[in-house]
Coordinates of C-alpha atoms and ligand atoms in Angstrom, one line a residue:
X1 CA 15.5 30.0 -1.2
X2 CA 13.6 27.4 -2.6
X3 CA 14.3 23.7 -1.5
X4 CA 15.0 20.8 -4.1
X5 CA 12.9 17.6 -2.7
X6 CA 14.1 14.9 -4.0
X7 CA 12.2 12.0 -5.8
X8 CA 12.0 9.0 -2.7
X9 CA 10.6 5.5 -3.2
X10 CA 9.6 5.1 0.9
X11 CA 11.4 2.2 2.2
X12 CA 9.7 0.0 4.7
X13 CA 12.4 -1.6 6.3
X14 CA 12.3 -4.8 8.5
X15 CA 14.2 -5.9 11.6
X16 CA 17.2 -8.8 10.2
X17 CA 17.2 -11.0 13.4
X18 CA 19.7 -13.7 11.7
X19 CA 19.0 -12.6 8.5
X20 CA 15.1 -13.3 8.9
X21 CA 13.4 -10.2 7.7
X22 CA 10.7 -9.2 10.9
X23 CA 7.7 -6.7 10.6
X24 CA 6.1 -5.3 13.8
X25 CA 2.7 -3.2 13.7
X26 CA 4.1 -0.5 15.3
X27 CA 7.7 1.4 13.1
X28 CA 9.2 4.7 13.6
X29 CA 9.5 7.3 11.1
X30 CA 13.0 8.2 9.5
X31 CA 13.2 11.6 7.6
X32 CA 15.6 14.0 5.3
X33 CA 16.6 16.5 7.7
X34 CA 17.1 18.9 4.8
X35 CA 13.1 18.3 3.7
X36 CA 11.5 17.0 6.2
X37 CA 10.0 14.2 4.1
X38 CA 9.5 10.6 5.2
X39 CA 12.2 8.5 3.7
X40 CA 11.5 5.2 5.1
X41 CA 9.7 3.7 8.4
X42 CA 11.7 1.0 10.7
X43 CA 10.2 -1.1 13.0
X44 CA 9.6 -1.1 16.9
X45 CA 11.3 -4.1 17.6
X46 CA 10.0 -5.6 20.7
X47 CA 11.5 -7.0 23.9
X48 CA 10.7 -10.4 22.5
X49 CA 12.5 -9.5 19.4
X50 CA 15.6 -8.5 21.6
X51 CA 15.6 -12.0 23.4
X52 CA 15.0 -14.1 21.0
X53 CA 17.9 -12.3 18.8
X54 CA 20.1 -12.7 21.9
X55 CA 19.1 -16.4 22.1
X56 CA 19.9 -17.2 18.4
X57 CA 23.2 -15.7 18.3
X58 CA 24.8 -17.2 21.8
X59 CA 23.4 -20.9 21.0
X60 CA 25.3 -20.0 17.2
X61 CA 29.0 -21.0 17.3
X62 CA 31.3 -19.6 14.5
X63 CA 33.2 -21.6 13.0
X64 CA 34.7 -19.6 10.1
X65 CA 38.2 -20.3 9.8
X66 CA 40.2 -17.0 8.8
X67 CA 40.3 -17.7 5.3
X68 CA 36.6 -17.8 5.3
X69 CA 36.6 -14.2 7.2
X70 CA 39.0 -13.1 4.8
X71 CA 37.0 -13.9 1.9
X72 CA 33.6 -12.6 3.6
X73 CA 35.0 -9.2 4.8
X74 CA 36.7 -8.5 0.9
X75 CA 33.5 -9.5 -0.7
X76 CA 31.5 -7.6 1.4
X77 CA 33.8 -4.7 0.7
X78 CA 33.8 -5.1 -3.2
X79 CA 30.3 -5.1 -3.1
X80 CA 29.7 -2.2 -0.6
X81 CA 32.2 0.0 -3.1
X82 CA 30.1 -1.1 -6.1
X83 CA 26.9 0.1 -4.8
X84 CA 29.0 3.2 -3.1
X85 CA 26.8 5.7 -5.0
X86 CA 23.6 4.3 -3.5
X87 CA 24.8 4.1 0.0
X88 CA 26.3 7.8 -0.1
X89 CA 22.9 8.6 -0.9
X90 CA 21.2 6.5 1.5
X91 CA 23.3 8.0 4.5
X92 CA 22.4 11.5 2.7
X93 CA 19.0 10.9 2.5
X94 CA 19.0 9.8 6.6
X95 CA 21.4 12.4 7.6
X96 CA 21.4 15.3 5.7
X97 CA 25.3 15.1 5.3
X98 CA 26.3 16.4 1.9
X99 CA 27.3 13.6 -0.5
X100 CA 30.5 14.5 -0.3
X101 CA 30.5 13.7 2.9
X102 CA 29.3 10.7 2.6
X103 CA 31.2 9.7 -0.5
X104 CA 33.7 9.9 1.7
X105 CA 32.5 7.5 4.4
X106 CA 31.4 5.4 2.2
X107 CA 35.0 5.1 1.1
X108 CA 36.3 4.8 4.7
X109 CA 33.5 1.6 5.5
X110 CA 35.2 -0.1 2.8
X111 CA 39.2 0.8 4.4
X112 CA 37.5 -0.9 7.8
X113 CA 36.8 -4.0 5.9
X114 CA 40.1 -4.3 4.0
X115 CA 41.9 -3.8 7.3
X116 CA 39.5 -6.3 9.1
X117 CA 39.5 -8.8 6.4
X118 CA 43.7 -8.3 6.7
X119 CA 43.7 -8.7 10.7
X120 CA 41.7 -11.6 10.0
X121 CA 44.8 -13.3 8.5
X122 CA 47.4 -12.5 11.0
X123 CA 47.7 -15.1 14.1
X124 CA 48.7 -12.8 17.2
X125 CA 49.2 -15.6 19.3
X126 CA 52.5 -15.6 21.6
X127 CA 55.1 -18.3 23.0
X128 CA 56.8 -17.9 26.3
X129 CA 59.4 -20.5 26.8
X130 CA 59.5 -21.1 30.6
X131 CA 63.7 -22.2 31.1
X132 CA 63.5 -18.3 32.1
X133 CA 64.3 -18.6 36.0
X134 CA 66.2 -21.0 38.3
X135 CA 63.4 -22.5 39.0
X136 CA 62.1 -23.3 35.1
X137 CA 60.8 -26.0 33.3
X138 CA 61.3 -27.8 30.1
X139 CA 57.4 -26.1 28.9
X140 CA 56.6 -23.5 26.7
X141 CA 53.1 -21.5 27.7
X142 CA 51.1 -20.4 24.1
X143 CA 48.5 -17.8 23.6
X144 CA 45.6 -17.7 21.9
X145 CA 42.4 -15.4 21.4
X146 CA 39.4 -16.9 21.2
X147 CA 35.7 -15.0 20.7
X148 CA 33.5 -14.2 23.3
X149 CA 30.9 -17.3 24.7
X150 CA 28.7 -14.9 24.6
X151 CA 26.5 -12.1 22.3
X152 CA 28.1 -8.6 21.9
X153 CA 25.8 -5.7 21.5
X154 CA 26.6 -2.4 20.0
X155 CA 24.9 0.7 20.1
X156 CA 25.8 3.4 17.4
X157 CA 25.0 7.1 17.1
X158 CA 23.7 8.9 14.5
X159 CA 26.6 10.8 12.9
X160 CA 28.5 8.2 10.9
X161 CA 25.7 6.0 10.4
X162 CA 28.1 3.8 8.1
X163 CA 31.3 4.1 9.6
X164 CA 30.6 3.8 13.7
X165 CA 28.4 0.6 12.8
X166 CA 31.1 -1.2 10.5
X167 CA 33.5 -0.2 13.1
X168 CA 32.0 -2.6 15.5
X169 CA 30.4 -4.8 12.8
X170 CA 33.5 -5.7 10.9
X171 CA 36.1 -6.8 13.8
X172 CA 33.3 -9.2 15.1
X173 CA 33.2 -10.4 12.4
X174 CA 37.1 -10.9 12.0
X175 CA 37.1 -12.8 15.5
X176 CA 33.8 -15.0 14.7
X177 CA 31.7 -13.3 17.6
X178 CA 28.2 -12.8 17.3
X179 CA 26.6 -9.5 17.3
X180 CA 23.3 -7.8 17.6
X181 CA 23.0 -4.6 16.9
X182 CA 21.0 -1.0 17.7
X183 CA 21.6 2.0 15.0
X184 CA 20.3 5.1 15.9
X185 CA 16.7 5.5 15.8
X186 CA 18.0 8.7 13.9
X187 CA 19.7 6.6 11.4
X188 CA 19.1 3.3 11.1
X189 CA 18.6 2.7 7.0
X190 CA 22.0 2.5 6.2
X191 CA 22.7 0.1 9.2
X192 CA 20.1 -2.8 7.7
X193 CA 22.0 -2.2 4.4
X194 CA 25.3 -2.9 5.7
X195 CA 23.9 -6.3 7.2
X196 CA 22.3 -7.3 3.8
X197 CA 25.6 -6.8 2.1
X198 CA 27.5 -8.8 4.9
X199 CA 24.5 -11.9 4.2
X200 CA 25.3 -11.7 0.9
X201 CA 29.1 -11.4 1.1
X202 CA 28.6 -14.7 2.6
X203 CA 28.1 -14.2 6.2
X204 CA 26.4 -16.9 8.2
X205 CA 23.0 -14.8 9.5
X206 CA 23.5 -15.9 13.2
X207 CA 26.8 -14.1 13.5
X208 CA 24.7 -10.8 13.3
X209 CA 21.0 -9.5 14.1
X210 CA 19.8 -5.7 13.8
X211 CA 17.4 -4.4 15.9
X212 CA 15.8 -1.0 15.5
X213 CA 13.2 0.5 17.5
X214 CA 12.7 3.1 21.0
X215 CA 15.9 3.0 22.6
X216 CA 13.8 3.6 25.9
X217 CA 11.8 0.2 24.9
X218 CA 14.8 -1.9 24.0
X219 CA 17.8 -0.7 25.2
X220 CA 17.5 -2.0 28.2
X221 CA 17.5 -5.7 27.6
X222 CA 20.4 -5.4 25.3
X223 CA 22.7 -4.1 27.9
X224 CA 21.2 -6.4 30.9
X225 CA 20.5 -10.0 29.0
X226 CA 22.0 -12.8 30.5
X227 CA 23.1 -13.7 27.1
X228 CA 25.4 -11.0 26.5
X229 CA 28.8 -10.4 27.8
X230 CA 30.0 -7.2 26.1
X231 CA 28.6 -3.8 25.0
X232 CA 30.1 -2.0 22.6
X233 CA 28.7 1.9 22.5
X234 CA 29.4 5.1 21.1
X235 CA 27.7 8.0 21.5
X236 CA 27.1 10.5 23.8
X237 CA 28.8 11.0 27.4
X238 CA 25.2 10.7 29.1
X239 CA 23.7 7.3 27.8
X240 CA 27.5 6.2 28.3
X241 CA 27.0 6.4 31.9
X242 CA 23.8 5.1 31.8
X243 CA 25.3 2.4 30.2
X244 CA 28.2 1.9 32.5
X245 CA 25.5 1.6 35.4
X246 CA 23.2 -0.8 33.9
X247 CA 25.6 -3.4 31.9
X248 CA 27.3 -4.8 35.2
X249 CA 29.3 -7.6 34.8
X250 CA 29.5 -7.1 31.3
X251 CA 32.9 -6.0 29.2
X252 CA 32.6 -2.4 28.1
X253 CA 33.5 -0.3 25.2
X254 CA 32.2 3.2 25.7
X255 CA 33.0 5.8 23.0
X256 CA 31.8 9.0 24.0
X257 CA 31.7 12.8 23.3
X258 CA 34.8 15.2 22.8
X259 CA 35.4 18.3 22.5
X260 CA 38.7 18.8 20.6
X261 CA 40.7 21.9 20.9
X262 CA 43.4 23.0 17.9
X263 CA 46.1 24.6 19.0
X264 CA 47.7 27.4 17.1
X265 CA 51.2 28.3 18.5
X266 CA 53.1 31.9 18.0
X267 CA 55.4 30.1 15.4
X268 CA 52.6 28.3 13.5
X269 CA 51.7 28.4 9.7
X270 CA 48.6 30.6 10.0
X271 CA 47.3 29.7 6.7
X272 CA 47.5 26.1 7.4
X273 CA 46.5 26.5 11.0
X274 CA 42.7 28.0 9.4
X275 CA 42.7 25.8 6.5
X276 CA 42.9 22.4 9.3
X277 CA 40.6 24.9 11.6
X278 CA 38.1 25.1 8.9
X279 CA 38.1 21.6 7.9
X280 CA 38.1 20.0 10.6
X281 CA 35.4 22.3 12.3
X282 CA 32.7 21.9 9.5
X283 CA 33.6 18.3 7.7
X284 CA 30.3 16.2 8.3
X285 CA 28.9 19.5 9.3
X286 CA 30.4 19.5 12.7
X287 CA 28.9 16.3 13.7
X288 CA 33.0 14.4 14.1
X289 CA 33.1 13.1 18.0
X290 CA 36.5 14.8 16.7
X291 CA 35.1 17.5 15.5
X292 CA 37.5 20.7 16.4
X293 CA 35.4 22.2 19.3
X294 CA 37.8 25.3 20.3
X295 CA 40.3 26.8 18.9
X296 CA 42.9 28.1 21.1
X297 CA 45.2 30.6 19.9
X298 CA 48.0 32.5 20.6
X299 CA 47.4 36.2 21.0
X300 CA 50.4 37.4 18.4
X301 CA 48.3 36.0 15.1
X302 CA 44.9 35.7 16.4
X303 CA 43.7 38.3 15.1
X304 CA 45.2 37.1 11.0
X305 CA 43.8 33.3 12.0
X306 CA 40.2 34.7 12.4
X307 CA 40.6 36.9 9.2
X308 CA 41.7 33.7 7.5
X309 CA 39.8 31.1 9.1
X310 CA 36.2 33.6 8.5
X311 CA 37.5 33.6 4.3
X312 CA 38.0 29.9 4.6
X313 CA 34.3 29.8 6.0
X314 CA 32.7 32.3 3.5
X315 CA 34.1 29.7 1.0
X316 CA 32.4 26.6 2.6
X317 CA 29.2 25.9 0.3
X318 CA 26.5 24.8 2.6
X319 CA 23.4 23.8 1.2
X320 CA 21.1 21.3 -0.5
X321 CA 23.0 17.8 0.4
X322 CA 22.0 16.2 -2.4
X323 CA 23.9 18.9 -4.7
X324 CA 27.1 17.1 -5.4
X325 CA 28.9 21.0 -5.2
X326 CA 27.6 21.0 -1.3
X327 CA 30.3 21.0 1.1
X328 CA 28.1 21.0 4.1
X329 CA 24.9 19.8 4.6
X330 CA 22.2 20.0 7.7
X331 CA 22.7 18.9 11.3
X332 CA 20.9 16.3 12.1
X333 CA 17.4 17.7 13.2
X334 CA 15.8 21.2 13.7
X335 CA 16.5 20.7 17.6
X336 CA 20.3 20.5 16.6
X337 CA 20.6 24.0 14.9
X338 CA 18.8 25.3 17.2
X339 CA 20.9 24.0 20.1
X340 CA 23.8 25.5 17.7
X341 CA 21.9 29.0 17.7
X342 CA 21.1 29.3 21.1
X343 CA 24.7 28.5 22.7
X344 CA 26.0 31.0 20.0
X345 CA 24.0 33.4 20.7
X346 CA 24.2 32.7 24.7
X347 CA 28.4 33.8 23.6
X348 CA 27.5 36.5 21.8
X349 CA 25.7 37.9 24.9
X350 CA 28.6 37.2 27.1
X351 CA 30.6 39.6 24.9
X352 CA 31.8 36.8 22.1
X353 CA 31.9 38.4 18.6
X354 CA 30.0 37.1 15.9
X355 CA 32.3 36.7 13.0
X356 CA 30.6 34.8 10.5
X357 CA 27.1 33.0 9.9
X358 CA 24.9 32.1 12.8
X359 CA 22.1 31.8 10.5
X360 CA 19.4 29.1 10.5
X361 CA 17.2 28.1 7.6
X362 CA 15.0 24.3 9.5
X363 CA 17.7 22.2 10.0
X364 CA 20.4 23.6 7.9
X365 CA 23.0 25.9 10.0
X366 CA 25.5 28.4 8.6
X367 CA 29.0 27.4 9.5
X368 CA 29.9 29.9 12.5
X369 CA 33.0 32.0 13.1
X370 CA 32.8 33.0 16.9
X371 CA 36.0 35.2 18.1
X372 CA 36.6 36.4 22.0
X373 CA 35.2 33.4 23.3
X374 CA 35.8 32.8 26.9
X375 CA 36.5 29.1 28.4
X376 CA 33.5 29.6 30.5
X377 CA 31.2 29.9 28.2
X378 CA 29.0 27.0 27.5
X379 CA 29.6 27.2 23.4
X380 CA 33.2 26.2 24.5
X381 CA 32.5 24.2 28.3
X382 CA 30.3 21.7 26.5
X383 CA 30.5 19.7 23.2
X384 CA 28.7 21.5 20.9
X385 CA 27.8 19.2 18.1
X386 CA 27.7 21.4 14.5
X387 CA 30.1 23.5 12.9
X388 CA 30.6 26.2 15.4
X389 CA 34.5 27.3 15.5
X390 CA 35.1 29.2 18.8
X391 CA 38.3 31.3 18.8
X392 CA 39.9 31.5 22.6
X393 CA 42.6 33.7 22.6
X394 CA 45.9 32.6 24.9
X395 CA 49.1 34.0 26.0
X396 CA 51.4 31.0 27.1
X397 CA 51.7 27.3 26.5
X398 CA 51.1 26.7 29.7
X399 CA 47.8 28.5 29.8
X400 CA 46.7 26.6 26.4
X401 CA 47.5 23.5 28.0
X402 CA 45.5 24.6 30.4
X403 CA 42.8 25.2 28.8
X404 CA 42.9 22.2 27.0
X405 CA 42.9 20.0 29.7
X406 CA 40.1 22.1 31.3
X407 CA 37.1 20.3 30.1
X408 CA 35.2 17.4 31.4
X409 CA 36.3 15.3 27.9
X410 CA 39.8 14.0 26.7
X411 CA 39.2 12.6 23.3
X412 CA 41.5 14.3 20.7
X413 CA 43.4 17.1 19.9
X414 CA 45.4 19.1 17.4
X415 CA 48.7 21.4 17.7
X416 CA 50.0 23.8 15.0
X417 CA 53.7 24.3 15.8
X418 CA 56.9 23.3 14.1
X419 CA 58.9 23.1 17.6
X420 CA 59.8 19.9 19.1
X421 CA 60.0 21.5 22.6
X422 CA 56.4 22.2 22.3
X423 CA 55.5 18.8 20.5
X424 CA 57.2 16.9 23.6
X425 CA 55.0 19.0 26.4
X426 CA 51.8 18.9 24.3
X427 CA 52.4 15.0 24.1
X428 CA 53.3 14.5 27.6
X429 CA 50.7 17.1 29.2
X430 CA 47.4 17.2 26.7
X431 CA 45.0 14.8 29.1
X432 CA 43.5 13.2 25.8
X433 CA 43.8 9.9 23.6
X434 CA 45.1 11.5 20.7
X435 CA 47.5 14.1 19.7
X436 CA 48.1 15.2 16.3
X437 CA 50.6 17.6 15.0
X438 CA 49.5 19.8 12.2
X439 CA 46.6 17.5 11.6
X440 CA 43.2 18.1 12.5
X441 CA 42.2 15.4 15.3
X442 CA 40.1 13.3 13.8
X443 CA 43.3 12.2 11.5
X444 CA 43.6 8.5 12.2
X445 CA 43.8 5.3 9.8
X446 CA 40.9 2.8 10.8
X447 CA 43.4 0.5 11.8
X448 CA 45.0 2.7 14.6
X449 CA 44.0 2.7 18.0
X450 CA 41.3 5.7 18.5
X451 CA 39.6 6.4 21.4
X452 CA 39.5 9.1 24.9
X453 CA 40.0 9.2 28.3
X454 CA 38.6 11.0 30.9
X455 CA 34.4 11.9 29.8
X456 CA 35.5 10.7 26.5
X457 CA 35.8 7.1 27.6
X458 CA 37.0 4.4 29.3
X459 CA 40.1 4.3 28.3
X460 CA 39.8 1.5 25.8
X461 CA 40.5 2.1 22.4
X462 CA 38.4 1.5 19.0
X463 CA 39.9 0.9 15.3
X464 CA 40.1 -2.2 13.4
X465 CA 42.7 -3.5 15.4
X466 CA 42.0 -3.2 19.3
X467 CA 38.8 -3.7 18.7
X468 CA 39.7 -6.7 17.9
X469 CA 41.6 -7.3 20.8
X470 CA 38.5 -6.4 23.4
X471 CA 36.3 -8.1 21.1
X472 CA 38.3 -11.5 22.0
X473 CA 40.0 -13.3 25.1
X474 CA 42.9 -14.3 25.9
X475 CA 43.9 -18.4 26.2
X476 CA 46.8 -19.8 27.4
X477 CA 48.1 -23.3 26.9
X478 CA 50.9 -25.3 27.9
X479 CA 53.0 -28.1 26.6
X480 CA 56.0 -30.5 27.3
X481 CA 59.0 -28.9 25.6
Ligands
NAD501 P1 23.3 9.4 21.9 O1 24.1 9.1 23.1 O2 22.1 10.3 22.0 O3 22.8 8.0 21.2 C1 23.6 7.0 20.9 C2 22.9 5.7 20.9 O4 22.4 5.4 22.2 C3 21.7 5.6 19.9 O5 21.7 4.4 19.2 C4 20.5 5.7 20.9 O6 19.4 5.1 20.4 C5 21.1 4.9 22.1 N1 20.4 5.1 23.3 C6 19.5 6.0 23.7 N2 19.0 5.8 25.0 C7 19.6 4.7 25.4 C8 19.6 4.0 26.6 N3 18.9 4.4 27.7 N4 20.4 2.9 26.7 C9 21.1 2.5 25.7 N5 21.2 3.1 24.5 C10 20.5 4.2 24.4 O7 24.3 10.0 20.8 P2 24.0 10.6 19.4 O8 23.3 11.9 19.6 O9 23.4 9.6 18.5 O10 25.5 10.9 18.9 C11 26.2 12.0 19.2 C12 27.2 11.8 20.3 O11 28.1 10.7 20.0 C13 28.2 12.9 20.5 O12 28.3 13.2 21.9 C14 29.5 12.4 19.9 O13 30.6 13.1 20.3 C15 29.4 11.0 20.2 N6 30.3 10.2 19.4 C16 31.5 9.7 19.9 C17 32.4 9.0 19.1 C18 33.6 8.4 19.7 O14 34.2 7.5 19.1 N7 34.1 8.8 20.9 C19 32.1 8.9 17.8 C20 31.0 9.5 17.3 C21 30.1 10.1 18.1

């Protein structure tokens, strides 16, 4: 097959530490996985540059009022949507994500703004009267939120490079904090875009800084400096224990891995059941922290799922990203297909059978149709990040809720079934944050609440809105009444 390279003007990006653009001798390399061509160099920020980035944005206070937040998160929304075409591309170009994949996110980053500019708007503050007990008073006790005194830092992963950074970018900005933030080394272009468009939208440079550079060189300081009170992370579970360690004293977000099961019941519609299967196992070529990670099916139709879900697969287009027809581009790096090959075929040793793909061509990996996998096996025991769809084969509901619950990670999960007395014990007993019915699990507005439990986090949720909330404090005041 011969590979299309794409004509690339090389960008030489620059740190934004309150909008100043910053070079450093030493930069990192960022390349199209699909290629392997050099797209653009970043720099090495320095442990200097992470200070004085801290120091800038905790001796900046906000004060936008919401109106100004309103108008700064809509304008920088109108103008990320009318350069949408460039920053698909961009992510492409960093990710190897097809561009309809990132058409797509592109289009979500711009639903996080609307909802954060809205948010902005709404005052959540409460009033208690306190005539309540015998032993009341004439008072009433108000609420309000107020930003954090000091910097938040958020690190972000590489598989949404648009939409995990606006997801933290955007509700700071709703509650006037002050951010600096760390893309992934992996992906870090489209990051220093979204901050140019914010600058321009109108947003005051102090209120957000991007750093990029060795996460082993910088990391530390961001989670440790005495100047910041909150880290925001997603990624994966490893560094999100790191982090838990390091950042003491200091609120924490942690998104971490999943490893999402769909789960087809005996009265499910199989033809929907592999269409979501399919979907939600290859969209952004696997790479979702909601990904669908197992498939756990009931014994009576497993056998016409697989026969469905492998046609649903043959008709996935994988490819050359930047042909608009691609459904699925690469993974993100050689290492990840071949992490993808070597679990599968670590299965298909144990006695898995190979029902589709498992080929490799550098960083581009055929989406994979695995049946007679066993919950042991490490395709299934640990979050494999590419689209790989495992078929577990089950007899009862208890024995798929079992098996559900019988990883490390709670994140998300998905149920095929029309009966409500299998909807109410999947609610009840799945040990995860999410649980969608007849949906795959990464289904979610970016307002809702999102997030895990368990390996898959602390508990504390993401989207526009709770963000918000853990981006902020609570005040209470009291008056005469
Ligand atoms: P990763 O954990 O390797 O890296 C994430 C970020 O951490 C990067 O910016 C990296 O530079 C930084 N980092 C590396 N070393 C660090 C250190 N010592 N201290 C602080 N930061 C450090 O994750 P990844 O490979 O970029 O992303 C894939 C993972 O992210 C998967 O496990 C996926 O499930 C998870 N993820 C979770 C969610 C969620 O919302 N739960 C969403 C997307 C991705």
């Amino acid at each position: 097959m011969s590979m299309h390279l794409p004509q690339i003007e090389i960008r030489r990006e620059a740190l934004r530490i309150a909008g100043e653009r910053v070079q450093r001798p030493e930069t990192i390399e960022v390349t199209y996985p699909y290629t392997g061509q050099v797209i653009g160099t970043v720099p090495r920020a320095t442990l200097e540059d992470v200070r004085r980035a801290c120091r800038i944005a905790r001796g900046y206070r906000p004060a936008l009022t919401r109106h100004d937040r309103y108008r700064i998160l809509m304008r920088a929304g109108e103008l990320l949507a009318a350069r949408r075409d460039e920053v698909s591309r961009l992510i492409t170009l960093e990710s190897g994500l097809s561009l309809k994949d990132t058409l797509y996110e592109a289009g979500r980053a711009s639903d996080v703004l609307l909802f954060a500019a809205n948010q902005a708007l709404v005052d959540d503050g409460q009033v208690f009267s306190c005539d309540l007990t015998h032993h009341g008073k004439s008072r009433k006790v108000y609420t309000l939120r107020e930003p954090l005194q000091g910097v938040i830092t958020a690190i972000t992963p590489f598989n949404h490079p648009l939409n995990q950074v606006i997801h933290k970018v955007a509700p700071a900005v709703a509650t006037n904090n002050r951010m600096v933030l760390k893309p992934s080394e992996k992906t870090p272009l489209t990051a220093l875009l979204l901050a140019d468009v914010l600058y321009e939208a109108g947003l005051p440079p102090e209120m957000l800084s991007v750093l990029t550079g060795e996460p082993r060189e910088i990391a530390d300081e961001m989670l440790t400096h005495p100047d910041v009170d909150m880290v925001t992370f997603t990624g994966g579970v490893a560094i999100g224990k790191h982090i838990a360690a390091r950042a003491a004293y200091k609120r924490q977000v942690l998104e971490l891995g999943g490893n999402d099961p769909l789960i087809v019941m005996e009265d499910a519609d199989v033809e929907e059941a592999a269409m979501l299967a399919a979907s939600g196992s290859y969209k952004n070529s696997g790479q979702r922290c909601t990904a669908i990670k197992r498939m756990l099916v009931h014994e009576s139709l497993a056998d016409r799922f697989v026969e469905r879900l492998v046609a649903h697969t043959e008709a996935v287009r994988h490819g050359d990203p930047m042909d608009p027809a691609t459904d699925m581009g690469t993974v993100i790096d050689e290492a990840a297909a071949r992490y993808c090959e070597q679990v599968v075929g670590e299965a298909i040793a144990e006695g898995a059978r190979l029902r589709h793909g498992n080929v490799r061509r550098g960083a581009l990996y055929a989406p994979t149709v695995l049946d007679h996998v066993r919950p042991e096996m490490a395709v299934v025991r640990q979050e494999t990040f590419g689209p790989v769809s495992p078929v577990i084969r089950f007899k009862t509901i208890e024995e798929a809720i079992a098996l559900s619950n019988g990883t490390a990670y709670g994140l998300s999960s998905s149920v095929c079934t029309n009966r409500l007395d299998y909807i109410t014990r999947f609610v009840r007993e799945l040990a995860v944050g999410s649980v969608n019915i007849r949906e795959v699990p990464g289904y979610r507005l970016e307002l809702t609440p999102f997030g895990g439990i368990k390996d898959s986090g602390l508990g504390y949720k993401e989207g526009v809105l709770e963000a918000m909330k853990s981006f902020t404090h609570t005040k209470t005041y009291s008056l005469p009444w």
